[in-house]
């Protein structure tokens, strides 16, 4: 009973922290949307300023949408209602598109790289969920890697699985916290933007698609987040 009470109290505390984080995370893009939208109504501003305001509005709109989608995904995860749509797709083409997308929105001086020896990699999977996985891991890496490099790699791990990894040269993660990072609402640094849901959702997606996910890290030297996906997913699991 004592252990159950402690677990319940920890869960309530985590959710309270999550609600505080969400309030802050939603307020930030909303303030930007409101402020820069009002600037656009000023007829005296020049075109360059107008374009800059428009870019900021678009970036914060995308951020707000991602926050809401994270919460929806968590809700669907908890009730077992996360949806998947399986098709044949080229994972290499998806990786190239993701690298291009993250390059446009990253707020770091770190170089973003994509390494693979494969010209193409055919998977029967959910291409939207694969993009979500990669973007979440890459954006997470940019938050902790102000300089250096962030490298996405893809290779054939075995006859059944492909291996994806994101390696950064950032601050690293204490070894004792590696087991916690995929838990609900976990943020190792409360000053870094985010809800603490991204890695939880990544784990759920990978496991639902028949793969595994994990991380290795050395404090002060960087981290590698990896996941495997089968070439042909078992749709009965999703």
PDB file of C-alpha atoms in Angstrom:
ATOM      1  CA  UNK A   1       0.000   0.000   0.000  1.00  0.00           C
ATOM      2  CA  UNK A   2       2.850   2.368   0.836  1.00  0.00           C
ATOM      3  CA  UNK A   3       4.524   1.652  -2.521  1.00  0.00           C
ATOM      4  CA  UNK A   4       1.247   2.182  -4.387  1.00  0.00           C
ATOM      5  CA  UNK A   5       0.706   5.488  -2.581  1.00  0.00           C
ATOM      6  CA  UNK A   6       4.232   6.641  -3.476  1.00  0.00           C
ATOM      7  CA  UNK A   7       3.665   5.728  -7.123  1.00  0.00           C
ATOM      8  CA  UNK A   8       0.351   7.598  -7.189  1.00  0.00           C
ATOM      9  CA  UNK A   9       1.930  10.668  -5.619  1.00  0.00           C
ATOM     10  CA  UNK A  10       4.784  10.549  -8.140  1.00  0.00           C
ATOM     11  CA  UNK A  11       2.297  10.256 -11.009  1.00  0.00           C
ATOM     12  CA  UNK A  12       0.267  13.209  -9.724  1.00  0.00           C
ATOM     13  CA  UNK A  13       3.413  15.290  -9.340  1.00  0.00           C
ATOM     14  CA  UNK A  14       4.539  14.406 -12.868  1.00  0.00           C
ATOM     15  CA  UNK A  15       1.179  15.401 -14.321  1.00  0.00           C
ATOM     16  CA  UNK A  16       1.180  18.658 -12.383  1.00  0.00           C
ATOM     17  CA  UNK A  17       4.620  19.481 -13.764  1.00  0.00           C
ATOM     18  CA  UNK A  18       3.390  18.528 -17.218  1.00  0.00           C
ATOM     19  CA  UNK A  19       0.442  20.924 -16.969  1.00  0.00           C
ATOM     20  CA  UNK A  20       2.789  23.705 -15.874  1.00  0.00           C
ATOM     21  CA  UNK A  21       5.080  22.924 -18.811  1.00  0.00           C
ATOM     22  CA  UNK A  22       2.165  22.876 -21.235  1.00  0.00           C
ATOM     23  CA  UNK A  23       0.911  26.239 -19.981  1.00  0.00           C
ATOM     24  CA  UNK A  24       4.350  27.734 -20.621  1.00  0.00           C
ATOM     25  CA  UNK A  25       4.922  25.952 -23.936  1.00  0.00           C
ATOM     26  CA  UNK A  26       1.555  27.003 -25.375  1.00  0.00           C
ATOM     27  CA  UNK A  27       1.843  30.579 -24.110  1.00  0.00           C
ATOM     28  CA  UNK A  28       5.187  31.108 -25.881  1.00  0.00           C
ATOM     29  CA  UNK A  29       4.012  30.512 -29.481  1.00  0.00           C
ATOM     30  CA  UNK A  30       0.663  32.182 -28.810  1.00  0.00           C
ATOM     31  CA  UNK A  31       2.423  35.346 -27.650  1.00  0.00           C
ATOM     32  CA  UNK A  32       4.567  35.292 -30.790  1.00  0.00           C
ATOM     33  CA  UNK A  33       1.530  34.755 -33.033  1.00  0.00           C
ATOM     34  CA  UNK A  34      -0.323  37.618 -31.386  1.00  0.00           C
ATOM     35  CA  UNK A  35       2.616  40.026 -31.372  1.00  0.00           C
ATOM     36  CA  UNK A  36       3.861  39.498 -34.898  1.00  0.00           C
ATOM     37  CA  UNK A  37       0.358  39.359 -36.353  1.00  0.00           C
ATOM     38  CA  UNK A  38      -0.259  42.850 -34.963  1.00  0.00           C
ATOM     39  CA  UNK A  39       2.981  44.067 -36.563  1.00  0.00           C
ATOM     40  CA  UNK A  40       1.779  42.845 -39.956  1.00  0.00           C
ATOM     41  CA  UNK A  41      -1.205  45.196 -39.729  1.00  0.00           C
ATOM     42  CA  UNK A  42       1.154  48.188 -39.624  1.00  0.00           C
ATOM     43  CA  UNK A  43       1.166  49.611 -43.136  1.00  0.00           C
ATOM     44  CA  UNK A  44       4.463  51.438 -42.564  1.00  0.00           C
ATOM     45  CA  UNK A  45       6.655  48.304 -42.303  1.00  0.00           C
ATOM     46  CA  UNK A  46       8.806  47.310 -45.285  1.00  0.00           C
ATOM     47  CA  UNK A  47       8.574  44.039 -47.203  1.00  0.00           C
ATOM     48  CA  UNK A  48      11.648  42.484 -45.554  1.00  0.00           C
ATOM     49  CA  UNK A  49      10.154  43.012 -42.105  1.00  0.00           C
ATOM     50  CA  UNK A  50       6.840  41.661 -43.341  1.00  0.00           C
ATOM     51  CA  UNK A  51       8.516  38.488 -44.646  1.00  0.00           C
ATOM     52  CA  UNK A  52      10.413  38.038 -41.378  1.00  0.00           C
ATOM     53  CA  UNK A  53       7.221  38.389 -39.370  1.00  0.00           C
ATOM     54  CA  UNK A  54       5.505  35.889 -41.642  1.00  0.00           C
ATOM     55  CA  UNK A  55       8.324  33.358 -41.156  1.00  0.00           C
ATOM     56  CA  UNK A  56       8.146  33.734 -37.379  1.00  0.00           C
ATOM     57  CA  UNK A  57       4.374  33.307 -37.423  1.00  0.00           C
ATOM     58  CA  UNK A  58       4.716  30.143 -39.533  1.00  0.00           C
ATOM     59  CA  UNK A  59       7.393  28.662 -37.264  1.00  0.00           C
ATOM     60  CA  UNK A  60       5.346  29.297 -34.135  1.00  0.00           C
ATOM     61  CA  UNK A  61       2.204  27.946 -35.788  1.00  0.00           C
ATOM     62  CA  UNK A  62       4.098  24.733 -36.567  1.00  0.00           C
ATOM     63  CA  UNK A  63       5.395  24.589 -32.982  1.00  0.00           C
ATOM     64  CA  UNK A  64       1.911  25.031 -31.537  1.00  0.00           C
ATOM     65  CA  UNK A  65       0.533  22.333 -33.849  1.00  0.00           C
ATOM     66  CA  UNK A  66       3.284  19.929 -32.764  1.00  0.00           C
ATOM     67  CA  UNK A  67       2.498  20.564 -29.094  1.00  0.00           C
ATOM     68  CA  UNK A  68      -1.173  19.806 -29.647  1.00  0.00           C
ATOM     69  CA  UNK A  69      -0.376  16.707 -31.717  1.00  0.00           C
ATOM     70  CA  UNK A  70       1.900  15.415 -28.935  1.00  0.00           C
ATOM     71  CA  UNK A  71      -0.928  15.698 -26.424  1.00  0.00           C
ATOM     72  CA  UNK A  72      -3.372  13.992 -28.819  1.00  0.00           C
ATOM     73  CA  UNK A  73      -0.900  11.180 -29.452  1.00  0.00           C
ATOM     74  CA  UNK A  74      -0.398  10.679 -25.721  1.00  0.00           C
ATOM     75  CA  UNK A  75      -4.151  10.510 -25.205  1.00  0.00           C
ATOM     76  CA  UNK A  76      -4.528   7.986 -28.034  1.00  0.00           C
ATOM     77  CA  UNK A  77      -1.611   6.000 -26.637  1.00  0.00           C
ATOM     78  CA  UNK A  78      -3.204   5.747 -23.196  1.00  0.00           C
ATOM     79  CA  UNK A  79      -6.507   4.444 -24.614  1.00  0.00           C
ATOM     80  CA  UNK A  80      -4.831   2.207 -27.207  1.00  0.00           C
ATOM     81  CA  UNK A  81      -6.221   4.184 -30.125  1.00  0.00           C
ATOM     82  CA  UNK A  82      -3.062   5.336 -31.925  1.00  0.00           C
ATOM     83  CA  UNK A  83      -3.678   4.958 -35.683  1.00  0.00           C
ATOM     84  CA  UNK A  84      -1.270   3.577 -38.285  1.00  0.00           C
ATOM     85  CA  UNK A  85      -1.436   3.456 -42.074  1.00  0.00           C
ATOM     86  CA  UNK A  86       0.973   0.948 -43.616  1.00  0.00           C
ATOM     87  CA  UNK A  87       2.320   1.356 -47.135  1.00  0.00           C
ATOM     88  CA  UNK A  88       5.523   0.570 -49.017  1.00  0.00           C
ATOM     89  CA  UNK A  89       7.910   3.522 -48.833  1.00  0.00           C
ATOM     90  CA  UNK A  90      11.565   4.415 -49.355  1.00  0.00           C
ATOM     91  CA  UNK A  91      13.126   5.138 -45.965  1.00  0.00           C
ATOM     92  CA  UNK A  92      16.113   6.879 -47.553  1.00  0.00           C
ATOM     93  CA  UNK A  93      13.877   9.392 -49.331  1.00  0.00           C
ATOM     94  CA  UNK A  94      12.024  10.005 -46.050  1.00  0.00           C
ATOM     95  CA  UNK A  95      15.322  10.630 -44.241  1.00  0.00           C
ATOM     96  CA  UNK A  96      16.412  13.161 -46.865  1.00  0.00           C
ATOM     97  CA  UNK A  97      13.105  15.009 -46.546  1.00  0.00           C
ATOM     98  CA  UNK A  98      13.347  15.028 -42.749  1.00  0.00           C
ATOM     99  CA  UNK A  99      16.905  16.403 -42.819  1.00  0.00           C
ATOM    100  CA  UNK A 100      15.758  19.198 -45.139  1.00  0.00           C
ATOM    101  CA  UNK A 101      12.811  20.011 -42.863  1.00  0.00           C
ATOM    102  CA  UNK A 102      14.822  20.096 -39.634  1.00  0.00           C
ATOM    103  CA  UNK A 103      17.572  22.165 -41.273  1.00  0.00           C
ATOM    104  CA  UNK A 104      14.997  24.886 -41.926  1.00  0.00           C
ATOM    105  CA  UNK A 105      13.763  25.095 -38.326  1.00  0.00           C
ATOM    106  CA  UNK A 106      16.745  24.125 -36.159  1.00  0.00           C
ATOM    107  CA  UNK A 107      17.919  26.720 -33.676  1.00  0.00           C
ATOM    108  CA  UNK A 108      21.524  25.580 -33.294  1.00  0.00           C
ATOM    109  CA  UNK A 109      24.851  26.030 -35.010  1.00  0.00           C
ATOM    110  CA  UNK A 110      25.410  22.262 -35.049  1.00  0.00           C
ATOM    111  CA  UNK A 111      25.779  20.737 -38.505  1.00  0.00           C
ATOM    112  CA  UNK A 112      23.027  18.311 -39.496  1.00  0.00           C
ATOM    113  CA  UNK A 113      24.265  15.259 -41.444  1.00  0.00           C
ATOM    114  CA  UNK A 114      22.776  12.170 -43.069  1.00  0.00           C
ATOM    115  CA  UNK A 115      25.031   9.140 -43.540  1.00  0.00           C
ATOM    116  CA  UNK A 116      24.079   5.927 -45.314  1.00  0.00           C
ATOM    117  CA  UNK A 117      25.571   3.547 -47.840  1.00  0.00           C
ATOM    118  CA  UNK A 118      22.111   2.672 -49.161  1.00  0.00           C
ATOM    119  CA  UNK A 119      20.680   4.204 -52.327  1.00  0.00           C
ATOM    120  CA  UNK A 120      17.194   3.175 -51.174  1.00  0.00           C
ATOM    121  CA  UNK A 121      15.588   1.123 -48.409  1.00  0.00           C
ATOM    122  CA  UNK A 122      12.132  -0.274 -48.974  1.00  0.00           C
ATOM    123  CA  UNK A 123      10.005  -0.667 -45.849  1.00  0.00           C
ATOM    124  CA  UNK A 124       6.390  -1.641 -45.343  1.00  0.00           C
ATOM    125  CA  UNK A 125       5.567   0.799 -42.591  1.00  0.00           C
ATOM    126  CA  UNK A 126       3.718   4.009 -41.733  1.00  0.00           C
ATOM    127  CA  UNK A 127       5.690   6.731 -43.518  1.00  0.00           C
ATOM    128  CA  UNK A 128       4.102   9.554 -41.488  1.00  0.00           C
ATOM    129  CA  UNK A 129       4.964   7.847 -38.200  1.00  0.00           C
ATOM    130  CA  UNK A 130       8.522   7.216 -39.418  1.00  0.00           C
ATOM    131  CA  UNK A 131       8.876  10.922 -40.215  1.00  0.00           C
ATOM    132  CA  UNK A 132       7.477  11.753 -36.768  1.00  0.00           C
ATOM    133  CA  UNK A 133      10.041   9.479 -35.127  1.00  0.00           C
ATOM    134  CA  UNK A 134      12.979  10.991 -36.991  1.00  0.00           C
ATOM    135  CA  UNK A 135      11.885  14.608 -36.539  1.00  0.00           C
ATOM    136  CA  UNK A 136      11.305  14.091 -32.803  1.00  0.00           C
ATOM    137  CA  UNK A 137      14.758  12.574 -32.315  1.00  0.00           C
ATOM    138  CA  UNK A 138      16.527  15.184 -34.453  1.00  0.00           C
ATOM    139  CA  UNK A 139      14.744  18.147 -32.848  1.00  0.00           C
ATOM    140  CA  UNK A 140      15.495  16.674 -29.426  1.00  0.00           C
ATOM    141  CA  UNK A 141      19.189  16.484 -30.378  1.00  0.00           C
ATOM    142  CA  UNK A 142      19.242  20.131 -31.517  1.00  0.00           C
ATOM    143  CA  UNK A 143      18.079  21.256 -28.068  1.00  0.00           C
ATOM    144  CA  UNK A 144      21.185  19.817 -26.413  1.00  0.00           C
ATOM    145  CA  UNK A 145      23.767  20.360 -29.168  1.00  0.00           C
ATOM    146  CA  UNK A 146      24.482  24.081 -29.610  1.00  0.00           C
ATOM    147  CA  UNK A 147      27.589  23.327 -31.699  1.00  0.00           C
ATOM    148  CA  UNK A 148      29.292  20.355 -33.301  1.00  0.00           C
ATOM    149  CA  UNK A 149      27.234  17.871 -35.290  1.00  0.00           C
ATOM    150  CA  UNK A 150      24.057  15.810 -35.328  1.00  0.00           C
ATOM    151  CA  UNK A 151      24.191  12.739 -37.556  1.00  0.00           C
ATOM    152  CA  UNK A 152      21.316  10.595 -38.795  1.00  0.00           C
ATOM    153  CA  UNK A 153      22.420   7.152 -39.976  1.00  0.00           C
ATOM    154  CA  UNK A 154      20.506   4.289 -41.572  1.00  0.00           C
ATOM    155  CA  UNK A 155      21.701   0.777 -42.305  1.00  0.00           C
ATOM    156  CA  UNK A 156      20.460  -2.767 -42.677  1.00  0.00           C
ATOM    157  CA  UNK A 157      20.883  -4.267 -39.224  1.00  0.00           C
ATOM    158  CA  UNK A 158      19.902  -7.810 -40.214  1.00  0.00           C
ATOM    159  CA  UNK A 159      17.770  -9.752 -42.679  1.00  0.00           C
ATOM    160  CA  UNK A 160      14.686  -8.610 -40.770  1.00  0.00           C
ATOM    161  CA  UNK A 161      15.433  -5.168 -39.341  1.00  0.00           C
ATOM    162  CA  UNK A 162      16.684  -1.747 -40.409  1.00  0.00           C
ATOM    163  CA  UNK A 163      18.591   0.368 -37.879  1.00  0.00           C
ATOM    164  CA  UNK A 164      18.124   4.141 -37.556  1.00  0.00           C
ATOM    165  CA  UNK A 165      20.292   6.248 -35.239  1.00  0.00           C
ATOM    166  CA  UNK A 166      20.725   9.910 -34.318  1.00  0.00           C
ATOM    167  CA  UNK A 167      24.105  10.770 -32.814  1.00  0.00           C
ATOM    168  CA  UNK A 168      24.965  14.195 -31.397  1.00  0.00           C
ATOM    169  CA  UNK A 169      28.033  15.826 -29.877  1.00  0.00           C
ATOM    170  CA  UNK A 170      26.018  17.588 -27.185  1.00  0.00           C
ATOM    171  CA  UNK A 171      26.019  17.590 -23.395  1.00  0.00           C
ATOM    172  CA  UNK A 172      25.159  13.924 -22.940  1.00  0.00           C
ATOM    173  CA  UNK A 173      22.917  12.250 -20.367  1.00  0.00           C
ATOM    174  CA  UNK A 174      23.873  10.937 -16.912  1.00  0.00           C
ATOM    175  CA  UNK A 175      23.953   7.130 -16.983  1.00  0.00           C
ATOM    176  CA  UNK A 176      21.494   6.862 -14.113  1.00  0.00           C
ATOM    177  CA  UNK A 177      18.904   8.857 -16.096  1.00  0.00           C
ATOM    178  CA  UNK A 178      19.002   6.777 -19.293  1.00  0.00           C
ATOM    179  CA  UNK A 179      16.263   4.478 -17.989  1.00  0.00           C
ATOM    180  CA  UNK A 180      13.993   7.466 -17.282  1.00  0.00           C
ATOM    181  CA  UNK A 181      14.156   9.402 -20.546  1.00  0.00           C
ATOM    182  CA  UNK A 182      11.422   7.438 -22.331  1.00  0.00           C
ATOM    183  CA  UNK A 183       8.940   7.912 -19.466  1.00  0.00           C
ATOM    184  CA  UNK A 184       5.880  10.164 -19.526  1.00  0.00           C
ATOM    185  CA  UNK A 185       6.494  13.891 -18.887  1.00  0.00           C
ATOM    186  CA  UNK A 186      10.248  13.406 -18.346  1.00  0.00           C
ATOM    187  CA  UNK A 187      12.409  16.478 -19.018  1.00  0.00           C
ATOM    188  CA  UNK A 188      16.040  16.249 -17.961  1.00  0.00           C
ATOM    189  CA  UNK A 189      16.428  20.011 -18.332  1.00  0.00           C
ATOM    190  CA  UNK A 190      13.417  22.105 -17.301  1.00  0.00           C
ATOM    191  CA  UNK A 191      14.870  25.140 -19.091  1.00  0.00           C
ATOM    192  CA  UNK A 192      14.777  23.447 -22.517  1.00  0.00           C
ATOM    193  CA  UNK A 193      11.696  23.905 -24.665  1.00  0.00           C
ATOM    194  CA  UNK A 194       9.346  20.931 -24.903  1.00  0.00           C
ATOM    195  CA  UNK A 195       6.638  18.986 -23.105  1.00  0.00           C
ATOM    196  CA  UNK A 196       8.614  15.874 -22.185  1.00  0.00           C
ATOM    197  CA  UNK A 197       6.333  13.742 -24.382  1.00  0.00           C
ATOM    198  CA  UNK A 198       8.441  13.313 -27.509  1.00  0.00           C
ATOM    199  CA  UNK A 199      10.497  10.291 -26.428  1.00  0.00           C
ATOM    200  CA  UNK A 200       7.472   8.624 -24.816  1.00  0.00           C
ATOM    201  CA  UNK A 201       5.638   8.856 -28.124  1.00  0.00           C
ATOM    202  CA  UNK A 202       8.707   7.642 -30.031  1.00  0.00           C
ATOM    203  CA  UNK A 203       8.896   4.537 -27.869  1.00  0.00           C
ATOM    204  CA  UNK A 204       5.194   3.820 -28.331  1.00  0.00           C
ATOM    205  CA  UNK A 205       5.402   4.168 -32.124  1.00  0.00           C
ATOM    206  CA  UNK A 206       8.492   1.968 -32.447  1.00  0.00           C
ATOM    207  CA  UNK A 207       7.086  -0.774 -30.243  1.00  0.00           C
ATOM    208  CA  UNK A 208       3.729  -0.707 -32.027  1.00  0.00           C
ATOM    209  CA  UNK A 209       5.535  -1.147 -35.366  1.00  0.00           C
ATOM    210  CA  UNK A 210       7.474  -4.153 -34.091  1.00  0.00           C
ATOM    211  CA  UNK A 211      10.840  -2.534 -33.342  1.00  0.00           C
ATOM    212  CA  UNK A 212      12.981  -1.568 -30.391  1.00  0.00           C
ATOM    213  CA  UNK A 213      14.339   1.785 -29.206  1.00  0.00           C
ATOM    214  CA  UNK A 214      17.162   2.774 -26.899  1.00  0.00           C
ATOM    215  CA  UNK A 215      19.917   5.251 -26.143  1.00  0.00           C
ATOM    216  CA  UNK A 216      23.575   5.344 -25.162  1.00  0.00           C
ATOM    217  CA  UNK A 217      25.340   8.409 -23.863  1.00  0.00           C
ATOM    218  CA  UNK A 218      28.512   9.757 -22.296  1.00  0.00           C
ATOM    219  CA  UNK A 219      28.148  12.843 -20.147  1.00  0.00           C
ATOM    220  CA  UNK A 220      29.804  15.823 -21.791  1.00  0.00           C
ATOM    221  CA  UNK A 221      30.474  13.942 -25.036  1.00  0.00           C
ATOM    222  CA  UNK A 222      27.101  13.316 -26.650  1.00  0.00           C
ATOM    223  CA  UNK A 223      24.337  10.769 -27.112  1.00  0.00           C
ATOM    224  CA  UNK A 224      23.037   8.268 -29.627  1.00  0.00           C
ATOM    225  CA  UNK A 225      19.346   7.459 -29.885  1.00  0.00           C
ATOM    226  CA  UNK A 226      18.556   4.422 -32.017  1.00  0.00           C
ATOM    227  CA  UNK A 227      15.581   2.372 -33.105  1.00  0.00           C
ATOM    228  CA  UNK A 228      14.955  -0.644 -35.296  1.00  0.00           C
ATOM    229  CA  UNK A 229      12.046  -1.281 -37.638  1.00  0.00           C
ATOM    230  CA  UNK A 230      11.188  -4.504 -39.444  1.00  0.00           C
ATOM    231  CA  UNK A 231      11.204  -4.410 -43.238  1.00  0.00           C
ATOM    232  CA  UNK A 232       7.674  -5.810 -43.132  1.00  0.00           C
ATOM    233  CA  UNK A 233       5.688  -4.770 -40.048  1.00  0.00           C
ATOM    234  CA  UNK A 234       3.224  -7.030 -38.283  1.00  0.00           C
ATOM    235  CA  UNK A 235      -0.048  -5.099 -38.660  1.00  0.00           C
ATOM    236  CA  UNK A 236      -1.744  -7.309 -36.071  1.00  0.00           C
ATOM    237  CA  UNK A 237       0.264  -5.439 -33.403  1.00  0.00           C
ATOM    238  CA  UNK A 238      -1.194  -2.015 -34.215  1.00  0.00           C
TER     239      UNK A 238
END
